[in-house]
Coordinates of C-alpha atoms in Angstrom, one line a residue:
X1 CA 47.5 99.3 146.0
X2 CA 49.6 101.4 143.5
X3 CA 53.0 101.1 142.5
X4 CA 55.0 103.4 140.8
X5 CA 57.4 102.3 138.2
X6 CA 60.4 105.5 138.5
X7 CA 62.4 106.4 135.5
X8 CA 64.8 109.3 135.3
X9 CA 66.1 109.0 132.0
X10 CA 69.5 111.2 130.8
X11 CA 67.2 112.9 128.2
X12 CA 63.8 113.4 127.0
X13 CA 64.4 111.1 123.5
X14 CA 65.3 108.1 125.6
X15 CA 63.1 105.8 127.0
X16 CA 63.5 103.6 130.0
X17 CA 62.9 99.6 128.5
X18 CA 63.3 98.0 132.1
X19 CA 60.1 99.8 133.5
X20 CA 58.2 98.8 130.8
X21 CA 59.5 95.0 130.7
X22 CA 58.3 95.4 134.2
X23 CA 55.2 96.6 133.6
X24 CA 55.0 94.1 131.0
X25 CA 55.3 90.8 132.7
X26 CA 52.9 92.2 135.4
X27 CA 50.2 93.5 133.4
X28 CA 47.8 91.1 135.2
X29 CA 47.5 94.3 137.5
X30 CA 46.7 96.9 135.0
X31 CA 46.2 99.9 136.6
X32 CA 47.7 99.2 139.9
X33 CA 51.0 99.2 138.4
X34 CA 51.5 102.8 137.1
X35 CA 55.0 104.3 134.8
X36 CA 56.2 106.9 135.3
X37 CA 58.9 108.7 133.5
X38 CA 61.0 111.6 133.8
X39 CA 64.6 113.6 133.0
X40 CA 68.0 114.6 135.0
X41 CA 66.8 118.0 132.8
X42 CA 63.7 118.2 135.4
X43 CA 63.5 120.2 138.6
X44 CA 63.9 117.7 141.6
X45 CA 60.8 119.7 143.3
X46 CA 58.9 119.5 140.2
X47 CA 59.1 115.5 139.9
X48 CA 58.8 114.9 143.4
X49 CA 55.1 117.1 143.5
X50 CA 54.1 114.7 140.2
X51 CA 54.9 111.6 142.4
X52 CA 53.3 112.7 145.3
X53 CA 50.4 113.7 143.1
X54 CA 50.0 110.0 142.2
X55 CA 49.6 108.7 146.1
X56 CA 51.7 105.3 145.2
X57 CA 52.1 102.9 147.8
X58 CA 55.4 101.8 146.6
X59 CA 57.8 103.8 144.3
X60 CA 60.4 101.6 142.6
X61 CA 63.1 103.8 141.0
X62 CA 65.1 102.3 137.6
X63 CA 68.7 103.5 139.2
X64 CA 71.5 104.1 136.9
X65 CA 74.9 105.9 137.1
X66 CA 73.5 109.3 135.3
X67 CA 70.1 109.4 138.0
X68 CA 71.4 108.1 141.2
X69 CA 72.1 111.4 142.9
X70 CA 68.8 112.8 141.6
X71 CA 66.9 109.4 142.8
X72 CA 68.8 109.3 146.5
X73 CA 67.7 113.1 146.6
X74 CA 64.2 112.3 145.8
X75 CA 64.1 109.3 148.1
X76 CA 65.1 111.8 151.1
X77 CA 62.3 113.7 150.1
X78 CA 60.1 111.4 149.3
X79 CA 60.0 109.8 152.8
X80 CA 58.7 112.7 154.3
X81 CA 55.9 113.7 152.1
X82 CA 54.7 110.4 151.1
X83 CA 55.9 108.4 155.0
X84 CA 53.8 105.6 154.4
X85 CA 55.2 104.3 151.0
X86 CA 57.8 102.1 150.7
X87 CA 60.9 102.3 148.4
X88 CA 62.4 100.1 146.5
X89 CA 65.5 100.2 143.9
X90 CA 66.5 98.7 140.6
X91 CA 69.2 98.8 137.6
X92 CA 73.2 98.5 137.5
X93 CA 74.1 101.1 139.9
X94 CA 72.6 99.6 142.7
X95 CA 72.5 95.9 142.0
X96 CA 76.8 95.4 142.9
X97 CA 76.5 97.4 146.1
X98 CA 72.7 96.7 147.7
X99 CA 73.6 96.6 150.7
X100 CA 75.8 100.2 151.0
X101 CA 73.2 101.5 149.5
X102 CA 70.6 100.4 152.3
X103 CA 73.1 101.9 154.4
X104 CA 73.4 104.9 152.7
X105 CA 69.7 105.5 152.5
X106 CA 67.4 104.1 155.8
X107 CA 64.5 104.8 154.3
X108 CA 64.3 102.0 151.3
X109 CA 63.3 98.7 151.8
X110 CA 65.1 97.1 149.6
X111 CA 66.9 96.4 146.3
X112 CA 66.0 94.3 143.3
X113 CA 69.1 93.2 142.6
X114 CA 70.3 91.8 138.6
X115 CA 67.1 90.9 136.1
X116 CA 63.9 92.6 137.7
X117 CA 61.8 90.6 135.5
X118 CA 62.7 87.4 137.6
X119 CA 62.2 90.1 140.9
X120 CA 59.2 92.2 140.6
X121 CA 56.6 90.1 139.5
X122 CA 57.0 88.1 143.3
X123 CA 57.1 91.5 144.9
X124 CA 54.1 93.3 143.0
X125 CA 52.3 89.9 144.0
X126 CA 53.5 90.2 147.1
X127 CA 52.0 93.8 147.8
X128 CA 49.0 93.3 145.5
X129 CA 47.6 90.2 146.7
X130 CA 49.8 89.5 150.0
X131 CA 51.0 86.1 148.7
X132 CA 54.6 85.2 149.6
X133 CA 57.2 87.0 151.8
X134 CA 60.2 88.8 151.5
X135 CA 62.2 85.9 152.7
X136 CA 61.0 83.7 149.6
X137 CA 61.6 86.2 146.8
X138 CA 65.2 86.2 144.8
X139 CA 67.0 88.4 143.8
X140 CA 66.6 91.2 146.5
X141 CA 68.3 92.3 149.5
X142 CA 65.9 94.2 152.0
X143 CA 65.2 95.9 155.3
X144 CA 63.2 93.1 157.6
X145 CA 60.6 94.4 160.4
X146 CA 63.3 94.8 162.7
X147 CA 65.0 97.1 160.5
X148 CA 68.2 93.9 160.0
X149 CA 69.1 93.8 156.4
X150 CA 68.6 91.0 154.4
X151 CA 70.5 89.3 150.8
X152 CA 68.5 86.8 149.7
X153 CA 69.7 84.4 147.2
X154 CA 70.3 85.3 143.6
X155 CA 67.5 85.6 140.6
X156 CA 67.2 83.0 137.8
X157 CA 68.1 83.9 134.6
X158 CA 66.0 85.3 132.3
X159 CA 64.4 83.4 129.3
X160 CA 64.9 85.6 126.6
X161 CA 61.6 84.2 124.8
X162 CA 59.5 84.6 127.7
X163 CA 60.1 88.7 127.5
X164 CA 56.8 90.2 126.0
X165 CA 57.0 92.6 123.5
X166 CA 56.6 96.2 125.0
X167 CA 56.0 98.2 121.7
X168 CA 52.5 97.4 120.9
X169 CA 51.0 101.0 121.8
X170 CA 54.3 103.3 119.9
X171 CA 51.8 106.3 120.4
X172 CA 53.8 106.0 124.0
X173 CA 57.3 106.1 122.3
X174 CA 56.5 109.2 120.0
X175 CA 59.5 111.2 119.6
X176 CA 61.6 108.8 121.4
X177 CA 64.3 106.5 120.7
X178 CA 62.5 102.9 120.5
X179 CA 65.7 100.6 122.5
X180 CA 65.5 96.5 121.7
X181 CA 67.2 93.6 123.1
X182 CA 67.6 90.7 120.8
X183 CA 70.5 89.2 123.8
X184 CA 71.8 89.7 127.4
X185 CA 75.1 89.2 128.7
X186 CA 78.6 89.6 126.6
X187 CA 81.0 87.2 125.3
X188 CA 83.8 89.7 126.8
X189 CA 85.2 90.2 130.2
X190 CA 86.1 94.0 130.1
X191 CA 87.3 95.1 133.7
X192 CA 86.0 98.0 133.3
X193 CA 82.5 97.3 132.0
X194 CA 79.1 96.0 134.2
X195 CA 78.3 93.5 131.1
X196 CA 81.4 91.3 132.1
X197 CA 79.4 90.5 135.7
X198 CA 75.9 89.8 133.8
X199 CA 75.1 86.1 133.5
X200 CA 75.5 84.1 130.4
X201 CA 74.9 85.4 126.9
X202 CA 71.5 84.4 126.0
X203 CA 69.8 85.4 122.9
X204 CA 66.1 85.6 121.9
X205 CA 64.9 83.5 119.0
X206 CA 65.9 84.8 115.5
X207 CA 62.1 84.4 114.5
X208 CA 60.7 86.2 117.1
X209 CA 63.3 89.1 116.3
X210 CA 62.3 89.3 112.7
X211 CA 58.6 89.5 113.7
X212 CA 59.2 92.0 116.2
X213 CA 61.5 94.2 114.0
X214 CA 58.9 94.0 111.2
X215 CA 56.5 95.7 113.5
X216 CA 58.8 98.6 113.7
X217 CA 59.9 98.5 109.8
X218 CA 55.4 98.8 109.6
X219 CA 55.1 101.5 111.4
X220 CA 58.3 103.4 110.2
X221 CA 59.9 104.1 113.4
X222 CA 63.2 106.5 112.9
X223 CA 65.8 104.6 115.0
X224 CA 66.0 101.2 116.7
X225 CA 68.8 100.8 118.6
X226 CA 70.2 97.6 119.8
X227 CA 71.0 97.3 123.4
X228 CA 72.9 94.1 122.6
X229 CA 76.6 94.9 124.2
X230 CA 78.4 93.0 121.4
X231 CA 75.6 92.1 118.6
X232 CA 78.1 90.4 116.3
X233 CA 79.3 88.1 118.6
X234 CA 77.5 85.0 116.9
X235 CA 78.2 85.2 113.2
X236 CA 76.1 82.9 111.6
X237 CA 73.2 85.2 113.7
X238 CA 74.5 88.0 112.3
X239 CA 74.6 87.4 109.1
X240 CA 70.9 86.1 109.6
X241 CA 69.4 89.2 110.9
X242 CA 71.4 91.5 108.5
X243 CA 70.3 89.7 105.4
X244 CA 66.7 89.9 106.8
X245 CA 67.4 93.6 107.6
X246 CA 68.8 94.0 103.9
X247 CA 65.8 92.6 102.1
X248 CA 62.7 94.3 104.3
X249 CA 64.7 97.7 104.4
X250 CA 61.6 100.1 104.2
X251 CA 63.7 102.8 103.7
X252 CA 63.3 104.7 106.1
X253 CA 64.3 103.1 109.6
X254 CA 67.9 103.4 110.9
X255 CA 69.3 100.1 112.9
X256 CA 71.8 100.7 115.6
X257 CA 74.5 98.3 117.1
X258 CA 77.3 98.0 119.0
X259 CA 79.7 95.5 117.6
X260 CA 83.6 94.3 118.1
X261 CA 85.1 95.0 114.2
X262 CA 87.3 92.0 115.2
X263 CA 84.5 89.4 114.6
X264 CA 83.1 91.1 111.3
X265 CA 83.2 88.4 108.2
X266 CA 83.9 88.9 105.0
X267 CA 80.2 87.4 105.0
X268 CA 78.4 90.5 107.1
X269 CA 81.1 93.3 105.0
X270 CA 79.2 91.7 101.6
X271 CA 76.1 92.2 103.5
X272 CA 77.0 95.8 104.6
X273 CA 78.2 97.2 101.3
X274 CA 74.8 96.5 99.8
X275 CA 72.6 98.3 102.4
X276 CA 70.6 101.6 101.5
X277 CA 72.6 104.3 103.0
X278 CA 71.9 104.8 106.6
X279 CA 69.9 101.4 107.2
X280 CA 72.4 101.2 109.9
X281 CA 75.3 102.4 112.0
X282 CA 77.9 100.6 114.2
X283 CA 79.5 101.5 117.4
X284 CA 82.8 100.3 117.8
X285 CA 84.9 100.2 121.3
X286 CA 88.5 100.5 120.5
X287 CA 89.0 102.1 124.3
X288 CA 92.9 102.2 123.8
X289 CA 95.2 101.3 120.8
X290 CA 97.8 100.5 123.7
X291 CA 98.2 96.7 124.0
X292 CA 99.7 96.9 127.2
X293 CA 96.6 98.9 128.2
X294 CA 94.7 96.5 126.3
X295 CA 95.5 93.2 128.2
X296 CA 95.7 95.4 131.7
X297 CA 91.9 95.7 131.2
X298 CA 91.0 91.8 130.0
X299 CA 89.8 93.2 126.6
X300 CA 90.5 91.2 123.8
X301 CA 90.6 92.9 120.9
X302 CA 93.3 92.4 117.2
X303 CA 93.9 96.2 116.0
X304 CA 95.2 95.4 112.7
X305 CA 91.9 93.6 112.4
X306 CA 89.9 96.8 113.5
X307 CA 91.7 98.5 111.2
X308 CA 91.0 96.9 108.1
X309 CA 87.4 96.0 108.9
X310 CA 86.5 99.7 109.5
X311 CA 88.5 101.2 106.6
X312 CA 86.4 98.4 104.4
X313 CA 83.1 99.7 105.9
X314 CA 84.4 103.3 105.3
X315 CA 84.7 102.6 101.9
X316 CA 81.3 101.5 101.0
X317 CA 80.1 105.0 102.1
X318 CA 76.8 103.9 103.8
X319 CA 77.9 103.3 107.3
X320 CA 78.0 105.7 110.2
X321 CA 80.9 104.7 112.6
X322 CA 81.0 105.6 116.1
X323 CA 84.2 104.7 117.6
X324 CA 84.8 105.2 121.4
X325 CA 88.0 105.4 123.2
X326 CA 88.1 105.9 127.4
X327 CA 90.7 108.1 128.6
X328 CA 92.1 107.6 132.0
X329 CA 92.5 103.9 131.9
X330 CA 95.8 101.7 133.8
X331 CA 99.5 102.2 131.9
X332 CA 97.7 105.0 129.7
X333 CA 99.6 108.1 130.0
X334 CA 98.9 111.2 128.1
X335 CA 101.8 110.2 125.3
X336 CA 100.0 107.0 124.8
X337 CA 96.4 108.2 124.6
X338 CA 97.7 110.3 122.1
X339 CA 98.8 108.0 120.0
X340 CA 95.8 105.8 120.6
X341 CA 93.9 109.3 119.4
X342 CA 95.4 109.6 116.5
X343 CA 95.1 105.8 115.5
X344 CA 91.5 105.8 116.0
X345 CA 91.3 109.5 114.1
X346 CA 93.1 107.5 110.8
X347 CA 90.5 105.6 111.2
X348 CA 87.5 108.3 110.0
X349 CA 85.0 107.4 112.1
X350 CA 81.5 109.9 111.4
X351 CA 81.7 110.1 115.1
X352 CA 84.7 110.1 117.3
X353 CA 83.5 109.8 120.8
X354 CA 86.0 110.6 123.6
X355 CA 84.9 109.4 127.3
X356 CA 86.5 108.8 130.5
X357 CA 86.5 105.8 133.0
X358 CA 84.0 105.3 135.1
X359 CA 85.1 103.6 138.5
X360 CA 81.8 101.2 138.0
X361 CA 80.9 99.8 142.0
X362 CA 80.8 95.4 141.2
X363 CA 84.1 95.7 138.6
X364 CA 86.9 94.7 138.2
X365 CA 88.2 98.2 137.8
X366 CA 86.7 99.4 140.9
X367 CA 87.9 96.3 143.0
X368 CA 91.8 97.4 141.7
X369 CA 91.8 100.7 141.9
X370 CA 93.4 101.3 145.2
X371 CA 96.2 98.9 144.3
X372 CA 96.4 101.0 140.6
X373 CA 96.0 103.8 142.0
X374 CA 93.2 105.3 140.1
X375 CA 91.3 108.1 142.1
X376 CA 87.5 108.7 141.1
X377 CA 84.7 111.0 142.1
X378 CA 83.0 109.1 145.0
X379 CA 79.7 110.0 144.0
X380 CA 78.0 109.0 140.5
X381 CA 79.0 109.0 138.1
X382 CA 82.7 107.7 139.7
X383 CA 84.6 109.5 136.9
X384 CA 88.1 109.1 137.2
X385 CA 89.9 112.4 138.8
X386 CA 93.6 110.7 138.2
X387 CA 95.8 107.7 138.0
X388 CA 99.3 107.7 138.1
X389 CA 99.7 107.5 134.5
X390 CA 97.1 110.5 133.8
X391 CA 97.2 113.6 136.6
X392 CA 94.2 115.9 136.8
X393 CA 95.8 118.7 134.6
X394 CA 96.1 116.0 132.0
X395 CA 92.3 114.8 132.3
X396 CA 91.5 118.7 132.4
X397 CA 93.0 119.1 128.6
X398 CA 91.2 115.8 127.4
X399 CA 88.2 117.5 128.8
X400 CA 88.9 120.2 126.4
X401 CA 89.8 118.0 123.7
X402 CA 86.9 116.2 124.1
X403 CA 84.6 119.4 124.0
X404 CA 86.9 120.6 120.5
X405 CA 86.5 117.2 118.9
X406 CA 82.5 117.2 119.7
X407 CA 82.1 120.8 118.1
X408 CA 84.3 120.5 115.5
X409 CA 84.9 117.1 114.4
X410 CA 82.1 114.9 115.3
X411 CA 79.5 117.8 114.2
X412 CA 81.0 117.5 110.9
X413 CA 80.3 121.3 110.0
X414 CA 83.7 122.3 109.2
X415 CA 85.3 119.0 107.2
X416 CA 86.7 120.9 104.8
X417 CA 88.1 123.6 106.8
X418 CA 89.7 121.1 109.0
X419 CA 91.2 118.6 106.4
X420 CA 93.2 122.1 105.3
X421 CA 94.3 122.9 109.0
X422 CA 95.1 119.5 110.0
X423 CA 98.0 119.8 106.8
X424 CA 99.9 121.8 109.2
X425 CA 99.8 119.3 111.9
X426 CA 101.5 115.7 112.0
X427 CA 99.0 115.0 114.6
X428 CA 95.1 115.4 115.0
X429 CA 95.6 115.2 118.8
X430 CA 98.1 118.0 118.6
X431 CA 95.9 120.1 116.8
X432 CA 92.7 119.7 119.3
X433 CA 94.8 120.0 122.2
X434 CA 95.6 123.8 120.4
X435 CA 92.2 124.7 119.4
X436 CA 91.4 123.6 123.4
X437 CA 93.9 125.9 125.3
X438 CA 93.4 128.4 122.6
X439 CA 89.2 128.4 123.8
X440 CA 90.5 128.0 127.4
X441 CA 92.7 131.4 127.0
X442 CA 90.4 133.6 125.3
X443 CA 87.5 132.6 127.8
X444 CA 85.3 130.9 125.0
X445 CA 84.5 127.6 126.8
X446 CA 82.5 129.6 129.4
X447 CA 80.2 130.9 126.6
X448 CA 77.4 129.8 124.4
X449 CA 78.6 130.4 120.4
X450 CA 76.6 130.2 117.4
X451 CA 77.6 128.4 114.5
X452 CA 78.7 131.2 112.5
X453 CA 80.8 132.5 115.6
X454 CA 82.5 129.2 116.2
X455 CA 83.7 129.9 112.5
X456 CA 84.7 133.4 113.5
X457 CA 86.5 131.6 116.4
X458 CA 88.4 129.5 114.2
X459 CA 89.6 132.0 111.9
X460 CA 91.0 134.1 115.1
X461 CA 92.8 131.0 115.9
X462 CA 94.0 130.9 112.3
X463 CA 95.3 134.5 112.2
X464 CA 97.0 134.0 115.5
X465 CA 98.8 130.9 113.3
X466 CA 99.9 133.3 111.0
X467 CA 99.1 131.2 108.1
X468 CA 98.0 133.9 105.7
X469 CA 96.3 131.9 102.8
X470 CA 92.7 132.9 101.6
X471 CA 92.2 129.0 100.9
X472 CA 91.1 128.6 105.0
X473 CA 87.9 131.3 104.3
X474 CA 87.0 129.4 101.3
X475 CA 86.8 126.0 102.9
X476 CA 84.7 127.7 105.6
X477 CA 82.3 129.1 102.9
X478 CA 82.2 125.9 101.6
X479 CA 81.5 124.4 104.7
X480 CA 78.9 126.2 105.2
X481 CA 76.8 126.4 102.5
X482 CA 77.1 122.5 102.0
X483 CA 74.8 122.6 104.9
X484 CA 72.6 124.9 104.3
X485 CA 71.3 127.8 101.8
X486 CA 72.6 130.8 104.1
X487 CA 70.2 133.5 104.7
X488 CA 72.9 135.8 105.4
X489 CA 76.3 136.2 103.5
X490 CA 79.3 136.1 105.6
X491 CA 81.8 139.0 105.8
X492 CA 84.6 137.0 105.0
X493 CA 82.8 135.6 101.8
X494 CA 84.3 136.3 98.3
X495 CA 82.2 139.8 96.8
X496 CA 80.0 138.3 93.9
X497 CA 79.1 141.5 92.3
X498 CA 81.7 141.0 89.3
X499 CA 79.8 137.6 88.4
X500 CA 76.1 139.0 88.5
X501 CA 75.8 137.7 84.9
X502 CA 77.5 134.2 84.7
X503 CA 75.4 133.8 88.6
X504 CA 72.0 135.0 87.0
X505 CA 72.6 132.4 83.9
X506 CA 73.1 129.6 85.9
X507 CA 70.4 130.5 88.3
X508 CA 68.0 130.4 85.3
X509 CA 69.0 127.1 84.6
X510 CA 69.0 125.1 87.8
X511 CA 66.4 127.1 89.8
X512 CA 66.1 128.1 93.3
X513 CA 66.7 125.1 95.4
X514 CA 70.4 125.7 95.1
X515 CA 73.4 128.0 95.8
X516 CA 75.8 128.9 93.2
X517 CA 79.4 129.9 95.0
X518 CA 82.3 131.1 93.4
X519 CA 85.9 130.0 94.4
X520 CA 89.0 130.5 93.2
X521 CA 91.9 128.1 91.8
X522 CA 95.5 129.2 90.5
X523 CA 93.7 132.7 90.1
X524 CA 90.7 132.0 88.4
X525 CA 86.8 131.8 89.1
X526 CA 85.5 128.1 90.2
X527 CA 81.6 128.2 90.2
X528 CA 80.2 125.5 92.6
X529 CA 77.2 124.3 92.9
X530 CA 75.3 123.2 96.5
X531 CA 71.9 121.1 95.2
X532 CA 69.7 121.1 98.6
X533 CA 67.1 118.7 96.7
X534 CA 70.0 116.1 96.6
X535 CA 71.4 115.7 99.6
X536 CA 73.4 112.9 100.7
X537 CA 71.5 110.6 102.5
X538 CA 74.5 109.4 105.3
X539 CA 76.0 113.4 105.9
X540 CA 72.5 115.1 104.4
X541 CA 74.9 117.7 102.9
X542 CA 73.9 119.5 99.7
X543 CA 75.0 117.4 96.3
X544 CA 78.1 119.4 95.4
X545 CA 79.3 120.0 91.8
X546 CA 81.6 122.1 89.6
X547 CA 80.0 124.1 86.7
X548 CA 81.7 124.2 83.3

């Protein structure tokens, strides 16, 4: 007997943690349990040859909202290559709608529904060593003989202590992102959001964290990232596992978590401002800075309080923020997302990530959203296509806003060239919106650019401004070789030839790990210096300093 643990993960730096929790609290059966995992990047064909390579007697796909078409393709496939398997289906997308999903596809036997590591261990001993029966196992819903479907009765909650630790052979994760969970479940009722239907909020035992983590601070692992939906929820926790972080830093692993700003303490901000730069980063939901919007969608959330936490964090200079906001959710017209745009811009978060509702099946969202009015795609992802506050042609420009904002902004490759536009504007929003119908107009969101030609690009949309000042090309220049040593000189650089001496002095004295670039200020030569040996360790630009 074989079974196949499925993962189609979004990309090839992720891993898939539930298939190896799985394989984890089954590894009494070694070999007959078998992972497997592959991308959305990947030719269906090519992954469905690989499976069929591997003769499994029963494929269990980990189904989520960015694989489901590709996994309901394969298992069409699937059951006429490999007949004599059976299916079986796991994760959030299919554990709120089993049984249409059954419907939808005649040739699985069933779904694991919630916590598999409650569900699969009965099954794969069910299959293994034919103990048990369908009927006895919770947590699924399944096809009987006679082809009836079946919902049995829900899965017990996990005991966070009793998850083994997946991460002993990291040769596995090479090149990957290592994801850990030190809790399940959220504090928050968010109608949009799967965590609000999870079971209780249980954590895993602060000492078994710190051993755990310290494994990964031994071997040096780039980037953990939490999977904890709101990690600062318990304070005193917290400030537990922060301090611990603090003081066994080995600088070189990053710490990723998503937390509500809201519930920092002055306690974790004294923590914080002390860390080595880049020991972690924080990912912060604002969603909307509408409070109508706000209470529409049960979140809980004190702006003013978001505010001042992540201007304090800001100005410590050793924290990436990610701040999300979801466009297209109830009383949020395109007026009021702009505003909540441009709050969250004022903000300065390293990454401002722009997304759009996703009509989740087992939400609240998704139970309303014929009496709101929101219209979605019907098939995965179930982006939202409209609501009466936000028409289509409005979600097409935050599209393109989105796509600006990702190129521009969050790539932080022009900062300086943008702080100098955005003078012109009273509004950031305004500004993207531009820089989108401009791409849209000229055709350039079809194509591919470079880095140097999405400079080029901006300087057409410049000229077209008519704001004829030579101080854009210099912040682009200076953009530029704050990130890198250029092998090439642009055309629209400054002509160094009438500095050959003062450039061949200074080049004498601080060598050739550096770039020495001439400006100009009220008329007069500003030489600049980019240090590549001392870059900063949160933006990894070049140190930059004036010359005398």
């Amino acid at each position: 007997m074989r079974i196949l643990l499925t993962a189609i993960n979004a990309k090839y730096i992720h891993s898939n943690l539930a298939v190896y929790n799985l394989k984890a609290v089954t590894a009494k059966y070694g070999d007959q349990i078998e992972i497997a995992e592959y991308t959305i990047n990947q030719q269906p064909d090519e992954i469905l040859a690989d499976i069929y390579k591997k003769q499994p007697d029963v494929i269990a796909f980990s189904t989520y909202i960015w694989n489901r078409r590709m996994v309901g393709e394969l298992i069409a496939e699937l059951s006429k290559v490999l007949p004599q398997a059976e299916i079986w289906v796991g994760g959030p997308e299919v554990s709120y709608d089993a049984e249409a999903f059954l419907m939808e596809y005649p040739k699985v036997r069933g779904v694991m529904r919630g916590e598999g590591e409650t569900v699969f261990p009965a099954l794969a001993s069910l299959y293994i060593e034919g103990t048990g029966s369908f009927q006895t196992i919770a947590g699924i819903t399944y096809r009987n003989d006679q082809g009836e479907l079946q919902i049995n009765e829900d899965g017990a909650p996990v005991n966070m202590d009793e998850l083994p630790f997946v991460y002993d052979h990291l040769e596995d994760f090479s090149h990957k992102i290592i994801y850990y969970e030190s809790s399940r479940g959220c504090p928050f009722r968010c109608a949009y959001c799967l965590s609000s239907l999870e079971k209780k909020l249980r954590f895993r035992s602060l000492d078994l964290v710190k051993k755990e983590l310290g494994f990964f601070l031994q071997a040096e692992v780039p980037q953990v990232k939490f999977l904890d939906r709101t990690f600062n929820c318990n304070p005193r926790r917290t400030v537990d596992l922060w301090q611990w972080i603090l003081d066994h830093d080995n600088g070189i692993t990053n710490f990723h978590f998503e937390i509500a700003a809201d519930l920092i303490t002055e306690e974790e901000l004294a923590i914080m401002e002390q860390m080595r730069p880049g020991l972690i980063q924080l990912e912060i939901g604002v969603q909307s800075t509408n409070m109508e919007t706000v209470h529409e969608i049960d979140r809980v959330m004190d702006l003013d309080l978001v505010r001042n936490v992540t201007a304090k964090v800001k100005s410590f200079g050793n924290i990436h923020q990610h701040l999300d906001l979801i466009a297209g959710l109830p009383g949020e017209d395109l007026d009021s997302f702009h505003k909540s745009f441009d709050d969250v811009f004022a903000m300065e978060p390293e990454q401002l990530q722009l997304g759009f509702l996703k009509v989740l099946r087992g939400t609240k969202i998704h139970r309303m959203a014929q009496q709101y009015g929101i219209v979605c795609h019907d098939k995965a992802p179930y982006e939202v296509l409209s609501t009466p506050w936000l028409p289509y042609k409005d979600l097409l420009l935050l599209k393109g806003v989105e796509e600006m904002v990702e190129l521009y902004y969050n790539s932080h490759q022009y900062e300086k060239t943008l702080e100098e536009i955005l003078k012109n504007y009273g509004s950031p929003f305004a500004f993207f919106v531009e820089l989108a119908e401009f791409y849209d107009r000229k055709g350039y969101s079809k194509i591919s650019h470079s880095r140097m030609a999405r400079y080029e690009i901006l300087r057409e949309f410049i000229s077209e401004k008519d704001w004829a000042d030579p101080v854009y090309d210099q912040c682009m220049i200076f953009d530029l070789y704050a990130r890198e040593r250029l092998k090439s000189r642009p055309a629209f650089a400054a002509d160094r030839s009438p500095y050959k001496e003062q450039l061949r002095e200074y080049e004498k004295i601080y060598g050739k790990q550096v770039h020495i670039e001439i400006f100009t200020r009220d008329g007069q030569p500003v030489f600049v210096l980019f240090d590549y040996a001392r870059r900063n360790p949160l933006t990894n630009d070049a140190h930059v300093e004036v010359l005398g």
